[in-house]
Amino acid sequence: FGRLRVCVPLIRRALSVAPVPQSNHVRRLEKALESHRLAILNKHVFIGPVQHCPELLNPIDEDEDEDEDDGGPDGAHAARDAHAESDAHPGNGAGHAHAGGRAKTEELDADAEEDGEDTLNRFAVCILGADLQDKYIPDEIADIVLPAKSGLGLAKDALLVRGALSVVQGEVDALGEDGLWSHGYFHDATFTIFGRSGPLCHVQLLDGVPVIIAGDSTIPVADVRNVCLRIAADKASYELFLRTGSHGDVVIIHAAIDLEITFDPNEALLLGTDWAVRAAAGVCLAIRRTGGTAKLLLAKDLLPEHNPLVAQRQLEWKNRHEH
């Protein structure tokens, strides 16, 4: 009996630290990262969801098959300051996502919370480099489906365990379940926009002066008058650029808009510029937070008074945050 009294506490302690069984999604993440362990070591790593992936908005089914494959000018109008600082804030994840899709997301999220479950989303994981202020080429090491709410935390923990210097979070501009991304942004440490070939724009201190580095231009934030998002006359492309006093217009991104993604042209325009609006707002906020006075200017088709879908989205966003 004396031995039994000693053993019972030990057994209880062992049971209390027993590992929690991993979900299929976590196992896939661990598998995807393990083959890149040496590349991750001492590097900054990015993780972010795609901007809009309605195909994956469903509660997780942990009984799924474990052997499944892994997986300004020209008509630009001034947006209200509140729109720039809150509604288009890159961290809120709302942006210009289609109102019906977002309502469905909230519906599924509510069901998932009641059932103790999570919904799914698609995430991109990229190695950026050893210094975020140097030039680097993003190296995508995983394109994987994870729990929408806990996926970032799971991935961050897994990356830090493997020796990542830091894990920065943001969003890529891919659309749907299998669309390829062309650009991304992150808002940890310094706000940065990057493309497949490297960083496109970031805000930093240079000799104690806050500047924005866009391509080959180094511009004091005090010289940036507006951050603009312009849509072409045929609505087939957009341009994200800085309007400055001494450097003129400095283009950060020129990208195509897929007008065939939906049958509704207004919806296609919103989805095609969803990520860009949040990226532009992020640049604007970063400039203001470092002493600049830049304003966010959006093309009129992206303002609520000219597009009913934008108005509906803003009303839903306001109601959601009031409650």
Coordinates of C-alpha atoms in Angstrom, one line a residue:
F1 CA 0.0 0.0 0.0
G2 CA 2.9 2.3 0.7
R3 CA 4.1 1.9 -2.9
L4 CA 0.6 2.4 -4.2
R5 CA 0.3 5.8 -2.4
V6 CA 3.6 6.8 -4.1
C7 CA 2.5 5.6 -7.5
V8 CA -1.0 7.2 -7.6
P9 CA 0.3 10.8 -7.6
L10 CA 2.9 9.9 -10.3
I11 CA 0.1 8.4 -12.5
R12 CA -2.1 11.4 -12.0
R13 CA 0.8 13.7 -13.0
A14 CA 1.5 11.7 -16.1
L15 CA -2.1 11.7 -17.2
S16 CA -2.3 15.5 -16.6
V17 CA 0.5 16.2 -19.1
A18 CA -0.5 13.6 -21.7
P19 CA -0.4 15.1 -25.2
V20 CA -3.7 16.2 -26.7
P21 CA -4.4 14.2 -29.9
Q22 CA -3.6 16.3 -33.0
S23 CA -6.2 17.1 -35.6
N24 CA -5.7 16.0 -39.2
H25 CA -5.0 19.7 -40.1
V26 CA -2.3 20.1 -37.5
R27 CA -0.7 16.9 -38.7
R28 CA -0.6 18.1 -42.2
L29 CA 0.9 21.4 -41.1
E30 CA 3.6 19.7 -39.1
K31 CA 4.4 17.5 -42.1
A32 CA 4.6 20.5 -44.5
L33 CA 6.9 22.4 -42.2
E34 CA 9.2 19.6 -41.2
S35 CA 10.7 19.2 -44.6
H36 CA 11.7 22.9 -44.5
R37 CA 13.1 23.0 -41.0
L38 CA 16.6 24.1 -42.1
A39 CA 15.3 26.8 -44.4
I40 CA 13.0 28.2 -41.6
L41 CA 15.9 28.4 -39.0
N42 CA 16.8 32.0 -38.2
K43 CA 14.5 33.5 -40.8
H44 CA 11.4 35.7 -40.6
V45 CA 8.3 33.8 -41.8
F46 CA 5.0 35.1 -43.1
I47 CA 1.6 33.4 -42.7
G48 CA -1.7 34.8 -43.9
P49 CA -5.1 33.6 -45.2
V50 CA -6.3 34.2 -48.7
Q51 CA -8.6 37.2 -49.0
H52 CA -11.8 35.3 -49.9
C53 CA -12.4 31.6 -49.9
P54 CA -16.1 30.7 -49.6
E55 CA -15.5 27.1 -50.7
L56 CA -13.9 26.3 -47.4
L57 CA -16.5 27.9 -45.1
N58 CA -17.7 24.8 -43.4
P59 CA -17.3 23.2 -40.0
I60 CA -14.3 21.0 -39.6
D61 CA -15.0 17.3 -39.9
E62 CA -12.2 15.5 -38.0
D63 CA -13.4 12.2 -39.4
E64 CA -12.2 13.1 -42.9
D65 CA -9.8 10.7 -44.7
E66 CA -6.3 11.1 -43.2
D67 CA -4.7 10.0 -46.5
E68 CA -6.2 13.0 -48.4
D69 CA -3.6 15.1 -50.2
D70 CA -2.2 18.2 -48.4
G71 CA -2.8 20.6 -49.5
G72 CA -6.8 60.1 -56.8
P73 CA -6.7 61.1 -60.4
D74 CA -9.1 59.9 -63.1
G75 CA -12.2 60.0 -61.0
A76 CA -10.7 59.0 -57.6
H77 CA -12.6 60.5 -54.7
A78 CA -11.5 61.2 -51.2
A79 CA -12.7 58.5 -48.7
R80 CA -13.9 59.6 -45.3
D81 CA -11.2 59.4 -42.6
A82 CA -13.3 57.0 -40.6
H83 CA -13.5 54.7 -43.7
A84 CA -9.7 54.8 -44.0
E85 CA -9.0 54.2 -40.3
S86 CA -11.7 51.7 -39.4
D87 CA -13.8 50.2 -42.2
A88 CA -10.8 49.5 -44.5
H89 CA -8.4 48.6 -41.7
P90 CA -6.3 45.7 -42.8
G91 CA -6.6 43.9 -39.5
N92 CA -10.4 43.6 -39.5
G93 CA -10.6 41.0 -42.2
A94 CA -13.8 42.4 -43.7
G95 CA -12.6 44.6 -46.5
H96 CA -14.8 44.4 -49.6
A97 CA -15.8 40.8 -49.3
H98 CA -19.2 40.0 -50.8
A99 CA -21.9 40.7 -48.3
G100 CA -23.7 37.4 -48.9
G101 CA -20.4 35.4 -48.5
R102 CA -19.6 37.3 -45.3
A103 CA -23.1 36.7 -43.9
K104 CA -22.6 33.0 -44.6
T105 CA -19.2 33.1 -42.9
E106 CA -20.8 34.6 -39.7
E107 CA -23.6 32.0 -39.8
L108 CA -21.1 29.2 -40.0
D109 CA -18.9 30.7 -37.4
A110 CA -21.9 31.0 -35.0
D111 CA -22.8 27.4 -35.6
A112 CA -19.2 26.3 -35.1
E113 CA -18.9 28.2 -31.8
E114 CA -22.1 26.5 -30.6
D115 CA -20.8 23.1 -31.5
G116 CA -17.3 23.9 -30.1
E117 CA -15.9 23.7 -33.7
D118 CA -14.0 26.0 -36.0
T119 CA -14.4 26.8 -39.7
L120 CA -11.7 26.3 -42.3
N121 CA -9.6 28.7 -44.3
R122 CA -6.7 28.5 -46.7
F123 CA -3.3 29.9 -45.6
A124 CA -0.1 30.7 -47.3
V125 CA 3.3 30.2 -45.5
C126 CA 6.4 31.9 -46.9
I127 CA 10.0 32.3 -45.7
L128 CA 10.9 36.0 -46.1
G129 CA 14.5 36.3 -45.0
A130 CA 16.8 37.2 -42.1
D131 CA 16.2 40.9 -42.2
L132 CA 12.8 42.4 -43.1
Q133 CA 14.4 45.7 -44.2
D134 CA 16.6 44.0 -46.8
K135 CA 15.6 42.7 -50.2
Y136 CA 14.3 39.2 -50.1
I137 CA 12.3 36.8 -52.3
P138 CA 9.4 35.2 -50.5
D139 CA 9.7 31.4 -50.6
E140 CA 6.3 29.7 -50.3
I141 CA 6.7 26.5 -48.3
A142 CA 3.1 25.7 -47.6
D143 CA -0.4 26.4 -49.1
I144 CA -2.6 24.6 -46.6
V145 CA -6.1 24.5 -45.1
L146 CA -6.3 25.1 -41.4
P147 CA -8.9 26.1 -38.8
A148 CA -9.8 29.7 -39.6
K149 CA -9.7 31.0 -36.0
S150 CA -6.9 28.9 -34.5
G151 CA -4.8 28.3 -37.6
L152 CA -2.6 31.3 -37.2
G153 CA -1.7 30.4 -33.7
L154 CA -1.1 26.8 -34.6
A155 CA 1.2 27.7 -37.4
K156 CA 3.0 30.4 -35.4
D157 CA 3.8 27.9 -32.6
A158 CA 5.0 25.3 -35.1
L159 CA 7.3 27.8 -36.9
L160 CA 8.8 29.2 -33.7
V161 CA 9.6 25.7 -32.5
R162 CA 11.5 25.2 -35.7
G163 CA 13.7 28.2 -35.0
A164 CA 12.0 31.0 -37.0
L165 CA 13.2 34.5 -35.9
S166 CA 9.6 35.8 -36.0
V167 CA 6.3 35.0 -37.5
V168 CA 4.6 38.0 -39.2
Q169 CA 0.9 37.8 -40.0
G170 CA -1.1 39.4 -42.8
E171 CA -3.0 38.4 -45.9
V172 CA -2.4 37.4 -49.5
D173 CA -4.6 38.4 -52.5
A174 CA -5.5 34.9 -53.8
L175 CA -9.2 34.3 -54.5
G176 CA -11.0 31.1 -53.8
E177 CA -9.9 27.6 -53.0
D178 CA -7.1 27.3 -55.6
G179 CA -6.3 30.8 -56.9
L180 CA -2.7 31.8 -56.9
W181 CA -1.6 34.8 -54.9
S182 CA 0.5 37.7 -56.5
H183 CA 0.8 40.0 -53.5
G184 CA 0.6 40.0 -49.7
Y185 CA 1.0 42.4 -46.8
F186 CA 1.9 42.0 -43.1
H187 CA 1.5 44.5 -40.3
D188 CA 4.0 43.2 -37.7
A189 CA 6.9 45.5 -36.7
T190 CA 6.5 47.6 -39.9
F191 CA 3.7 47.6 -42.5
T192 CA 5.0 45.9 -45.7
I193 CA 3.5 45.0 -49.0
F194 CA 5.4 42.3 -51.0
G195 CA 5.1 40.5 -54.3
R196 CA 6.4 37.2 -55.6
S197 CA 9.7 38.9 -56.4
G198 CA 10.2 40.7 -53.1
P199 CA 9.1 43.7 -51.0
L200 CA 7.3 46.5 -52.8
C201 CA 6.7 49.0 -50.1
H202 CA 7.4 49.4 -46.4
V203 CA 7.6 52.1 -43.8
Q204 CA 10.7 52.5 -41.6
L205 CA 13.0 54.9 -39.8
L206 CA 16.0 56.1 -41.8
D207 CA 18.5 58.1 -39.7
G208 CA 15.7 58.9 -37.3
V209 CA 13.4 60.1 -40.1
P210 CA 10.3 58.0 -40.9
V211 CA 10.3 57.2 -44.6
I212 CA 8.3 55.0 -47.0
I213 CA 10.4 52.9 -49.3
A214 CA 8.5 52.0 -52.5
G215 CA 10.6 50.3 -55.2
D216 CA 13.7 52.5 -55.8
S217 CA 12.1 55.6 -54.2
T218 CA 12.7 56.6 -50.6
I219 CA 10.1 59.2 -49.6
P220 CA 9.7 61.0 -46.2
V221 CA 6.3 60.2 -44.9
A222 CA 5.7 63.9 -44.5
D223 CA 5.9 64.2 -48.3
V224 CA 3.1 61.7 -49.0
R225 CA -0.2 63.5 -49.6
N226 CA -2.5 60.6 -50.5
V227 CA -2.5 56.8 -50.8
C228 CA -4.7 56.2 -53.8
L229 CA -6.5 53.2 -55.4
R230 CA -7.4 53.9 -59.0
I231 CA -9.5 51.6 -61.3
A232 CA -9.0 51.6 -65.0
A233 CA -11.8 52.8 -67.3
D234 CA -12.6 49.2 -68.4
K235 CA -12.5 48.1 -64.7
A236 CA -10.1 45.3 -65.7
S237 CA -7.2 46.5 -63.6
Y238 CA -6.3 48.6 -60.5
E239 CA -3.4 50.7 -59.5
L240 CA -2.2 51.3 -55.9
F241 CA 0.0 54.4 -55.7
L242 CA 1.3 57.2 -53.6
R243 CA 0.7 60.8 -54.5
T244 CA 3.7 62.8 -53.2
G245 CA 4.9 66.4 -53.3
S246 CA 8.4 65.9 -54.6
H247 CA 8.3 62.5 -56.3
G248 CA 5.0 62.8 -58.2
D249 CA 2.9 59.6 -58.3
V250 CA 4.8 56.5 -57.2
V251 CA 3.1 53.3 -58.2
I252 CA 3.3 50.3 -55.8
I253 CA 1.1 47.8 -57.6
H254 CA -0.6 47.5 -61.0
A255 CA -2.7 44.4 -61.1
A256 CA -5.5 42.8 -63.2
I257 CA -9.1 42.4 -61.9
D258 CA -10.8 39.1 -62.8
L259 CA -14.2 40.3 -64.0
E260 CA -15.4 36.8 -64.6
I261 CA -15.2 35.6 -61.0
T262 CA -18.9 36.3 -60.6
F263 CA -21.8 37.3 -62.8
D264 CA -22.4 40.6 -61.0
P265 CA -19.9 43.2 -62.2
N266 CA -20.2 45.2 -59.0
E267 CA -19.4 42.1 -57.0
A268 CA -16.5 41.2 -59.2
L269 CA -15.1 44.7 -58.8
L270 CA -15.3 44.4 -55.0
L271 CA -13.8 41.0 -54.8
G272 CA -11.0 42.0 -57.3
T273 CA -10.0 45.0 -55.2
D274 CA -10.8 43.6 -51.7
W275 CA -7.2 42.9 -50.8
A276 CA -6.0 46.1 -52.4
V277 CA -8.3 48.3 -50.3
R278 CA -7.0 46.8 -47.1
A279 CA -3.4 47.1 -48.3
A280 CA -3.9 50.8 -49.2
A281 CA -5.5 51.5 -45.8
G282 CA -2.6 49.7 -44.1
V283 CA -0.1 52.0 -45.9
C284 CA -2.1 55.1 -45.0
L285 CA -2.3 54.1 -41.3
A286 CA 1.4 53.3 -41.1
I287 CA 2.2 56.7 -42.6
R288 CA -0.1 58.5 -40.1
R289 CA 1.3 56.5 -37.1
T290 CA 4.8 57.8 -38.0
G291 CA 3.8 61.4 -38.2
G292 CA 2.4 61.8 -41.7
T293 CA -0.9 63.2 -42.7
A294 CA -1.7 61.2 -45.9
K295 CA -5.4 60.5 -46.7
L296 CA -6.8 57.4 -48.4
L297 CA -8.4 58.1 -51.8
L298 CA -10.5 55.3 -53.4
A299 CA -12.1 55.2 -56.8
K300 CA -15.7 56.3 -56.7
D301 CA -16.9 52.7 -57.6
L302 CA -15.5 51.6 -54.2
L303 CA -17.4 54.2 -52.2
P304 CA -20.8 53.4 -50.6
E305 CA -22.6 56.2 -52.3
H306 CA -21.7 54.8 -55.7
N307 CA -21.9 51.0 -55.0
P308 CA -24.8 49.5 -53.1
L309 CA -22.7 46.4 -52.2
V310 CA -20.1 48.6 -50.5
A311 CA -22.9 50.4 -48.6
Q312 CA -24.3 47.1 -47.5
R313 CA -20.9 45.8 -46.4
Q314 CA -20.2 48.9 -44.3
L315 CA -23.6 48.7 -42.6
E316 CA -23.0 45.0 -41.7
W317 CA -19.5 45.8 -40.5
K318 CA -20.9 48.6 -38.3
N319 CA -23.6 46.4 -36.8
R320 CA -21.2 43.6 -36.1
H321 CA -18.8 45.9 -34.2
E322 CA -21.6 47.6 -32.3
H323 CA -22.6 44.3 -30.9

